[in-house]
Each structure stands twice: as structure tokens, then as C-alpha cells.
PDB file of C-alpha atoms in Angstrom:
ATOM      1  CA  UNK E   1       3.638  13.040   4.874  1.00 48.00           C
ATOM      2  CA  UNK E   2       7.097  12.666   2.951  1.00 56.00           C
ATOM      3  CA  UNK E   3      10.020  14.049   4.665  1.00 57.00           C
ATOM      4  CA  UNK E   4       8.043  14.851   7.770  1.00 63.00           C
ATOM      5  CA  UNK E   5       8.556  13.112  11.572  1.00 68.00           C
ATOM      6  CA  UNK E   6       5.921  13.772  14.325  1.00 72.00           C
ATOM      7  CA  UNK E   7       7.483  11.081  16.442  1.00 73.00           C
ATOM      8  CA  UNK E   8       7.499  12.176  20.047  1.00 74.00           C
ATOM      9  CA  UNK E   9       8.531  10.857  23.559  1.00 75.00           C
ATOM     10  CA  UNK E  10       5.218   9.659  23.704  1.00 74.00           C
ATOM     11  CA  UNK E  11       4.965   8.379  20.758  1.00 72.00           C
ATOM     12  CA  UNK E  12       3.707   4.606  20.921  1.00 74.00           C
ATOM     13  CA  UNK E  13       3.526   3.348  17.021  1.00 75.00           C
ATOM     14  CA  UNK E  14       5.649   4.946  14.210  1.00 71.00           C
ATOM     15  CA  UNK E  15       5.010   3.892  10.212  1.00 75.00           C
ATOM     16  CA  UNK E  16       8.233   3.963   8.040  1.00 74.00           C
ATOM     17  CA  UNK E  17       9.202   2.178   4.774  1.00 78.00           C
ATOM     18  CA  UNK E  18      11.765  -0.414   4.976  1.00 81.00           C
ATOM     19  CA  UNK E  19      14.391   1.994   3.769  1.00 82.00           C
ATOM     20  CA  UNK E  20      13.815   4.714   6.646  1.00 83.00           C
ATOM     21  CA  UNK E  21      14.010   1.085   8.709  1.00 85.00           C
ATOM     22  CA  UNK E  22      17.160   0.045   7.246  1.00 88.00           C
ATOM     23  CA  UNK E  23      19.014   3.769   8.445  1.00 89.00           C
ATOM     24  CA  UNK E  24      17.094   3.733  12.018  1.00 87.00           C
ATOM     25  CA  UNK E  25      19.255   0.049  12.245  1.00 91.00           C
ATOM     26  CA  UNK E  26      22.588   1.663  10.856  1.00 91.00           C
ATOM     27  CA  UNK E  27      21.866   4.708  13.339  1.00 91.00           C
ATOM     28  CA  UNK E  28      21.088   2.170  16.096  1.00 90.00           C
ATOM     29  CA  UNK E  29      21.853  -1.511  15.551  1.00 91.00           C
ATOM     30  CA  UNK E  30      19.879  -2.339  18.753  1.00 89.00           C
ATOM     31  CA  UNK E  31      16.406  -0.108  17.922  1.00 88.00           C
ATOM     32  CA  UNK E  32      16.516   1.117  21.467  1.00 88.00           C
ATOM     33  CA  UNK E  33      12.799   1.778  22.489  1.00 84.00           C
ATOM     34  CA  UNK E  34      11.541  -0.689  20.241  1.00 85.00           C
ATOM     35  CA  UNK E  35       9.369  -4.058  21.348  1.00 87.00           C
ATOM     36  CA  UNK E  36       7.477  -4.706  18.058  1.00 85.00           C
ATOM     37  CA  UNK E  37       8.621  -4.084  14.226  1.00 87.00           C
ATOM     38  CA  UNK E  38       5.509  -5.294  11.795  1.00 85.00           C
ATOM     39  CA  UNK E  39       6.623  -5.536   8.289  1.00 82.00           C
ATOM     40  CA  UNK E  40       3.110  -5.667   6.439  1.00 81.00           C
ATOM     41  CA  UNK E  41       2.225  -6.559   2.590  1.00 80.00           C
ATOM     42  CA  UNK E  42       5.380  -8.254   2.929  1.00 71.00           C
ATOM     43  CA  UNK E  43       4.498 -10.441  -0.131  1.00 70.00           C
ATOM     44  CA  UNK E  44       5.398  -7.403  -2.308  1.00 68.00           C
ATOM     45  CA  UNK E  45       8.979  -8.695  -2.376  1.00 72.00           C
ATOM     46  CA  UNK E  46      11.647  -6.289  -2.276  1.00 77.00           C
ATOM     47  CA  UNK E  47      15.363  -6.010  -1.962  1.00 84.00           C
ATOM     48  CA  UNK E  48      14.411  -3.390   0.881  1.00 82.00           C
ATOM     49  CA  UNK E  49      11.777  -5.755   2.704  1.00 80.00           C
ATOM     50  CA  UNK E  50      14.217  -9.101   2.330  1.00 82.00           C
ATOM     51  CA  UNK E  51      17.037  -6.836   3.592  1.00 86.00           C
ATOM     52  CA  UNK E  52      14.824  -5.698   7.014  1.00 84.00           C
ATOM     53  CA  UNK E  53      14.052  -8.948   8.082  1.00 84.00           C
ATOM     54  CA  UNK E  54      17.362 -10.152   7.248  1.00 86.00           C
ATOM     55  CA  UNK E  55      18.465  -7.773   9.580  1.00 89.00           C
ATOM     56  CA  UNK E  56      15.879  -7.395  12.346  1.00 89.00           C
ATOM     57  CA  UNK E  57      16.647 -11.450  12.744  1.00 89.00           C
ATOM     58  CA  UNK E  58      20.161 -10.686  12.906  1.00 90.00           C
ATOM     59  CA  UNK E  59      19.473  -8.440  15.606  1.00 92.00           C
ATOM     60  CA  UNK E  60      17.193 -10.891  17.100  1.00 88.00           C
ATOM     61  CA  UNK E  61      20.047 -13.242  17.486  1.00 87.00           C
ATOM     62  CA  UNK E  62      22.740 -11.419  18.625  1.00 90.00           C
ATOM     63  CA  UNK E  63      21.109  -8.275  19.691  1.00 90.00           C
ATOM     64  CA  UNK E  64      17.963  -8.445  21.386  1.00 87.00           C
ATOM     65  CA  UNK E  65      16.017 -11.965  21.891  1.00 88.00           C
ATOM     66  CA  UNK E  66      13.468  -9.347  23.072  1.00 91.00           C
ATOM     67  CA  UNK E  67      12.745  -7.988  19.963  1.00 89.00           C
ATOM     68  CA  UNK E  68       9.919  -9.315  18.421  1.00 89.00           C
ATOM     69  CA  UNK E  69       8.331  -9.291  14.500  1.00 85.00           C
ATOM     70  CA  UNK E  70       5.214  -9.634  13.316  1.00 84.00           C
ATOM     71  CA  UNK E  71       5.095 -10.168   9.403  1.00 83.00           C
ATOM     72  CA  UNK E  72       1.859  -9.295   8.185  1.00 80.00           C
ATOM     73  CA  UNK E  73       0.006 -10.123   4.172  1.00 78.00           C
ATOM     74  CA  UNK E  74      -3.265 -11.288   2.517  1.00 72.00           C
ATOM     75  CA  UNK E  75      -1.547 -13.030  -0.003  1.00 71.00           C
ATOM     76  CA  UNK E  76       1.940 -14.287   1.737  1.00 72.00           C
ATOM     77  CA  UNK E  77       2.987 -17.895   0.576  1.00 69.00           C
ATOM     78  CA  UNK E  78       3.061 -19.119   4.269  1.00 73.00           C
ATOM     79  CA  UNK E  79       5.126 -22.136   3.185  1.00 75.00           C
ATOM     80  CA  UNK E  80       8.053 -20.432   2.192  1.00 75.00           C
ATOM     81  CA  UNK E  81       8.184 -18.058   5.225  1.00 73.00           C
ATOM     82  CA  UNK E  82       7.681 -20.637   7.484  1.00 76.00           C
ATOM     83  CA  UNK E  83      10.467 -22.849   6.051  1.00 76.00           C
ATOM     84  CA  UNK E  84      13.213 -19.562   7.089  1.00 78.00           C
ATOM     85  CA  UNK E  85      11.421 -19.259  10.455  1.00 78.00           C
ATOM     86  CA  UNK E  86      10.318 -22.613  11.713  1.00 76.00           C
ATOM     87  CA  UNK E  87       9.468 -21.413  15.349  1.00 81.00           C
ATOM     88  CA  UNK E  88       7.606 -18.763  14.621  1.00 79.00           C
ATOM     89  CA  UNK E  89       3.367 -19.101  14.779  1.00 76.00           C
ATOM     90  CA  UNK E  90       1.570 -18.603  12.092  1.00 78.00           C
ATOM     91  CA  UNK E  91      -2.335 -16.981  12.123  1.00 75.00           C
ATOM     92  CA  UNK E  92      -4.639 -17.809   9.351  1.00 75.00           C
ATOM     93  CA  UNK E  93      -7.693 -15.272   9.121  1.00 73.00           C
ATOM     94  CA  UNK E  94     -10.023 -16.039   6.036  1.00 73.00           C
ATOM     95  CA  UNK E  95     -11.276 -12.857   4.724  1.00 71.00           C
ATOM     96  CA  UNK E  96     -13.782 -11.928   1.724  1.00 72.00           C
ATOM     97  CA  UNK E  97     -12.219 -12.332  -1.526  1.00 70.00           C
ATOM     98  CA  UNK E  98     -13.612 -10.331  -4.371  1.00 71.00           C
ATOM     99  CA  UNK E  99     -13.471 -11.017  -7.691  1.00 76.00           C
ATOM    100  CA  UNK E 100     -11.194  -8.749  -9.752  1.00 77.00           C
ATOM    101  CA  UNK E 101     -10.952  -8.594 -13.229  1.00 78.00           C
ATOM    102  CA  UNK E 102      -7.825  -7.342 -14.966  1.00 80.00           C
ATOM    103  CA  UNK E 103      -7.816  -5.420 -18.546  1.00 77.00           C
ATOM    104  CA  UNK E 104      -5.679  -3.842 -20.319  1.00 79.00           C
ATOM    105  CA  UNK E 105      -6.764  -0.703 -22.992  1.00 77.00           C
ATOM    106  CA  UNK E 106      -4.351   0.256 -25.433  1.00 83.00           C
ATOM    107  CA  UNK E 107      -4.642   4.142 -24.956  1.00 83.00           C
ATOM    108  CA  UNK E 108      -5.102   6.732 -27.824  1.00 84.00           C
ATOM    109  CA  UNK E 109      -1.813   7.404 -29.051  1.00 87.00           C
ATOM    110  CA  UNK E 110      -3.062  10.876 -30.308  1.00 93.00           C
ATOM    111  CA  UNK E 111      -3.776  12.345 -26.559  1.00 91.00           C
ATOM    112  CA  UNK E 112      -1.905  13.012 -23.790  1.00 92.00           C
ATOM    113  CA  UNK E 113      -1.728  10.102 -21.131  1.00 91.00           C
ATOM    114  CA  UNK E 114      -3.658  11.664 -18.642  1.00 90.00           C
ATOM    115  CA  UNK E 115      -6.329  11.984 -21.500  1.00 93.00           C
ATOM    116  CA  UNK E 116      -5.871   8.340 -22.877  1.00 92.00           C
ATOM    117  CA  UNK E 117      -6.450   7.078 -19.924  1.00 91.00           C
ATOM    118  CA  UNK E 118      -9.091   9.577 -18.274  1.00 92.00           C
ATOM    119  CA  UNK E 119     -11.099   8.589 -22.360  1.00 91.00           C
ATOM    120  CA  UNK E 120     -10.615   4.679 -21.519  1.00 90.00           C
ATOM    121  CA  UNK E 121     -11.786   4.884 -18.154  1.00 90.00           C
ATOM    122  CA  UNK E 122     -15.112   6.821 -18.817  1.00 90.00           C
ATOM    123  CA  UNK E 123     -15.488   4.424 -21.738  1.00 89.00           C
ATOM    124  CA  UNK E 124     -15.371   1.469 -18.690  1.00 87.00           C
ATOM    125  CA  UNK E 125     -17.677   2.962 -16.823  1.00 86.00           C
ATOM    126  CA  UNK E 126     -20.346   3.423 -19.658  1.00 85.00           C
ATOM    127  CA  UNK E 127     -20.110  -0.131 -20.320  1.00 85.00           C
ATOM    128  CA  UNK E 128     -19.725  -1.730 -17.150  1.00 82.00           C
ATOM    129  CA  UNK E 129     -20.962  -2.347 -13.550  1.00 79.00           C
ATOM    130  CA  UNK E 130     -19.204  -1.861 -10.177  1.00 79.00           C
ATOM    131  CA  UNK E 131     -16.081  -0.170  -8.797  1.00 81.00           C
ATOM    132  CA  UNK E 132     -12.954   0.556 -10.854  1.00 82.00           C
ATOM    133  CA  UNK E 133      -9.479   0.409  -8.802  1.00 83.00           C
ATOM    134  CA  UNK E 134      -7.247   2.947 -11.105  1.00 85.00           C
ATOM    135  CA  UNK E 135      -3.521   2.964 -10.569  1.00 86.00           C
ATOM    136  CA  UNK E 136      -1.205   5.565 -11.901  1.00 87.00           C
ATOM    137  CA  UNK E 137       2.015   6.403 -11.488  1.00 85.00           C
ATOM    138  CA  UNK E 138       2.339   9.220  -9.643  1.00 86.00           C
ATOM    139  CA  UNK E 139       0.202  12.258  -7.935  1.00 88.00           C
ATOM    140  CA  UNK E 140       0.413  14.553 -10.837  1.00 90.00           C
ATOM    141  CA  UNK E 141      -1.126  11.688 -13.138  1.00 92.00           C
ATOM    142  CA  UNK E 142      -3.622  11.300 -10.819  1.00 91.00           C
ATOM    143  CA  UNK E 143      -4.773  15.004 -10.183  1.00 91.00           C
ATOM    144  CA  UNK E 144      -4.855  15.457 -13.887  1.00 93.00           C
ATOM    145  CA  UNK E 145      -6.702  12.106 -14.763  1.00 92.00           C
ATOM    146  CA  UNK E 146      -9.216  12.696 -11.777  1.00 92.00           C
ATOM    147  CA  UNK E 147      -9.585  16.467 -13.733  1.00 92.00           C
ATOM    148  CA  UNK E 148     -10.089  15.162 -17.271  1.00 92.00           C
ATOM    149  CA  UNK E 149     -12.273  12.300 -15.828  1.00 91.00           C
ATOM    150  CA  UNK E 150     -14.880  14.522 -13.797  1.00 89.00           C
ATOM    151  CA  UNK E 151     -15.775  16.070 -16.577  1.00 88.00           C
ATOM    152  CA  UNK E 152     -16.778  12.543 -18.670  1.00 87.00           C
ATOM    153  CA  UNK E 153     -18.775  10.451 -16.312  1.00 85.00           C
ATOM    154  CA  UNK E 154     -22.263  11.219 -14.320  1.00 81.00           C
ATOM    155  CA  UNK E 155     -23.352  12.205 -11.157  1.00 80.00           C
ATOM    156  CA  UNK E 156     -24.038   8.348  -9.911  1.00 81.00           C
ATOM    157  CA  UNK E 157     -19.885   7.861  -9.807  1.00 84.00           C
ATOM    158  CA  UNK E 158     -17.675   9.030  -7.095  1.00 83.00           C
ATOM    159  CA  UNK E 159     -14.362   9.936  -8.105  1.00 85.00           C
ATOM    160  CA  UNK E 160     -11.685   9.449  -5.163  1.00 84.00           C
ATOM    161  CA  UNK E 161      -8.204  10.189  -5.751  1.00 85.00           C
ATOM    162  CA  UNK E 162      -6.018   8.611  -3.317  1.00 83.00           C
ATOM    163  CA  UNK E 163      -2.444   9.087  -2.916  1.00 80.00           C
ATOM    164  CA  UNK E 164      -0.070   9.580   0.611  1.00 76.00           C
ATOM    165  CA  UNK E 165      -0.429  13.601   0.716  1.00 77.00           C
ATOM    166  CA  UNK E 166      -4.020  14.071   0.939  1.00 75.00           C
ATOM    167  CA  UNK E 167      -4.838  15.088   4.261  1.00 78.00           C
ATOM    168  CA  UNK E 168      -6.352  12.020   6.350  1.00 77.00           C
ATOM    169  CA  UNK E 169     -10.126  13.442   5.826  1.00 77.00           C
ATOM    170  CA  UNK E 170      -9.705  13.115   1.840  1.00 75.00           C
ATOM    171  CA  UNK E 171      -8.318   9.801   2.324  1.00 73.00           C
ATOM    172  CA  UNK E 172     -11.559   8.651   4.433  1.00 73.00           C
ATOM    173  CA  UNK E 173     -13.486   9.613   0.939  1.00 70.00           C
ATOM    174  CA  UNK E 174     -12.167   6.258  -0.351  1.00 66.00           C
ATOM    175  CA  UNK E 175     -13.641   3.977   1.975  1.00 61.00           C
ATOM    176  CA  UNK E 176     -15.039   1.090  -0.268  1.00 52.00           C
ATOM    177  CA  UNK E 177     -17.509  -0.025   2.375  1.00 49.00           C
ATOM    178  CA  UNK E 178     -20.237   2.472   0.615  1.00 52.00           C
ATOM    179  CA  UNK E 179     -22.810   1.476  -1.595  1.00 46.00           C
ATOM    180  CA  UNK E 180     -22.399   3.229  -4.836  1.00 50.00           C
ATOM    181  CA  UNK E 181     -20.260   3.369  -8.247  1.00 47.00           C
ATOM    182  CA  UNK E 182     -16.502   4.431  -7.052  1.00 50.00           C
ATOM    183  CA  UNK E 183     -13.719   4.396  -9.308  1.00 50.00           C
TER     184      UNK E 183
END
């Protein structure tokens, strides 16, 4: 949850963004208590995720040889990375790819967006097969959408909102490995 630390002394793995990562290195520039940092999805390329490796190899060369990273994607151009870190291995798991199909709507310029879109989406689902992956910008958008959309499609979908503040049981509700319509 945002703004809230349950790390402890016995804590043993600790999730932050590469920003909170960034200030634990200014606070301590040897991350005292720390064997392992994993920066995963790392090809999402960011000023903040180029910046903590910079630095975490920077402290790997001056600071602690000990230290060591893991870098972690399903889609990461391996040739690049390897080409700034020659030395380190590199694991190759093939997973299931599924096919995804990418559309764009033009949304009702009459409604409101959370109706737009909740409209479009219900109109999808009439018309199609399978799961829909919905992204919106933010939890409000989502809450309302996931209102306005419960009331427009039957019984055989299962709506599940997703977003960091849901407690960890309403998050569960979005496992994808059940049979069914989700969107």
C-alpha cells in the first residue's frame, strides 16, 4: 500500500519502485543488509530504472563486489543488456505467448469517459470472444468504469478491477488461470 512500510528486522524481501530505490542509495550508498536487488519488467525503460542500475553497478564496483542483481523481463532485448554487462549470465525460459489483439474505439464524445469507455467495452464483449485486458488511468476511472460496466454486460462475465490498493484477497479475483469470460 502507498506510503506504507511493514519492513521489519525480520524482514527477508522488500518491493519498492526504483524511485524509493534511488533514496534508500542516497540514505545509504552501501544498502547495508542487502545481498540481492531484482529490478523486474525492466524493459519498461525509464529514467528511474536506467538510473538504479546505473547506480547499483556503481556500487558494485566500488562499493560492494558482494552485491549482486538480478534483472528480470518477458520481453527484455537480451542483446543490448548483455552488450553493458558482458559477464553477467543470462537465463532464457520460453513461456506461453498469447495472442493479443490491440484496438482502438473512438469513445462517444457526448458521455463522460468513464461512460465512453464502460459503452465501448460492453459493445466488445457483445461482439467478441475471450478475455478483455482494460487499462485506465487511474483507480477512480476504474471504480467508476467497473460501476457503469456491471450494469451492461451478463452474468457469464467476471468483472475484476485491479489496481495496488485492493486488499491482496480482491487481487486473487484476477487470476487469469480460470476458465470463463474476464474482462
Amino acid at each position: 500500500m502507498r506510503a506504507q512500510n511493514c519492513v521489519g528486522p525480520h524482514t527477508r524481501l522488500e518491493v519498492v519502485t526504483e524511485g524509493v530505490l534511488t533514496r534508500m542509495i542516497q540514505r545509504d550508498p552501501e544498502l547495508s543488509g542487502v545481498g540481492l536487488v531484482i529490478l523486474d519488467e525492466f524493459h519498461e525503460r525509464s529514467l528511474q530504472a536506467d538510473l538504479a542500475l546505473a547506480l547499483l553497478l556503481d556500487i558494485q564496483q566500488g562499493l560492494r563486489d558482494d552485491l549482486r542483481l538480478l534483472i528480470m523481463s518477458a520481453t527484455l532485448d537480451n542483446d543490448r543488456l548483455c552488450q553493458r554487462l558482458p559477464d553477467a549470465p543470462t537465463i532464457v525460459s520460453q513461456g506461453r505467448a498469447f495472442p493479443v489483439e490491440r484496438r482502438y474505439q473512438p469513445l462517444a464524445a457526448h458521455l463522460r469517459f468513464d461512460e465512453a469507455v464502460a459503452m465501448a467495452t460492453a459493445e466488445l464483449l457483445r461482439n467478441e470472444s475471450g478475455s478483455l485486458l482494460l487499462f485506465l488511468p487511474g483507480v477512480g476511472e476504474i471504480q467508476r468504469v467497473h460501476e457503469h460496466l456491471a450494469s451492461r454486460v451478463g452474468s457469464d462475465v467476471l468483472l475484476c478491477p485491479l489496481y495496488g490498493a485492493l486488499s491482496l484477497e480482491a487481487q486473487r479475483k484476477s487470476d487469469y488461470s480460470r476458465a470463463g469470460r474476464d474482462a
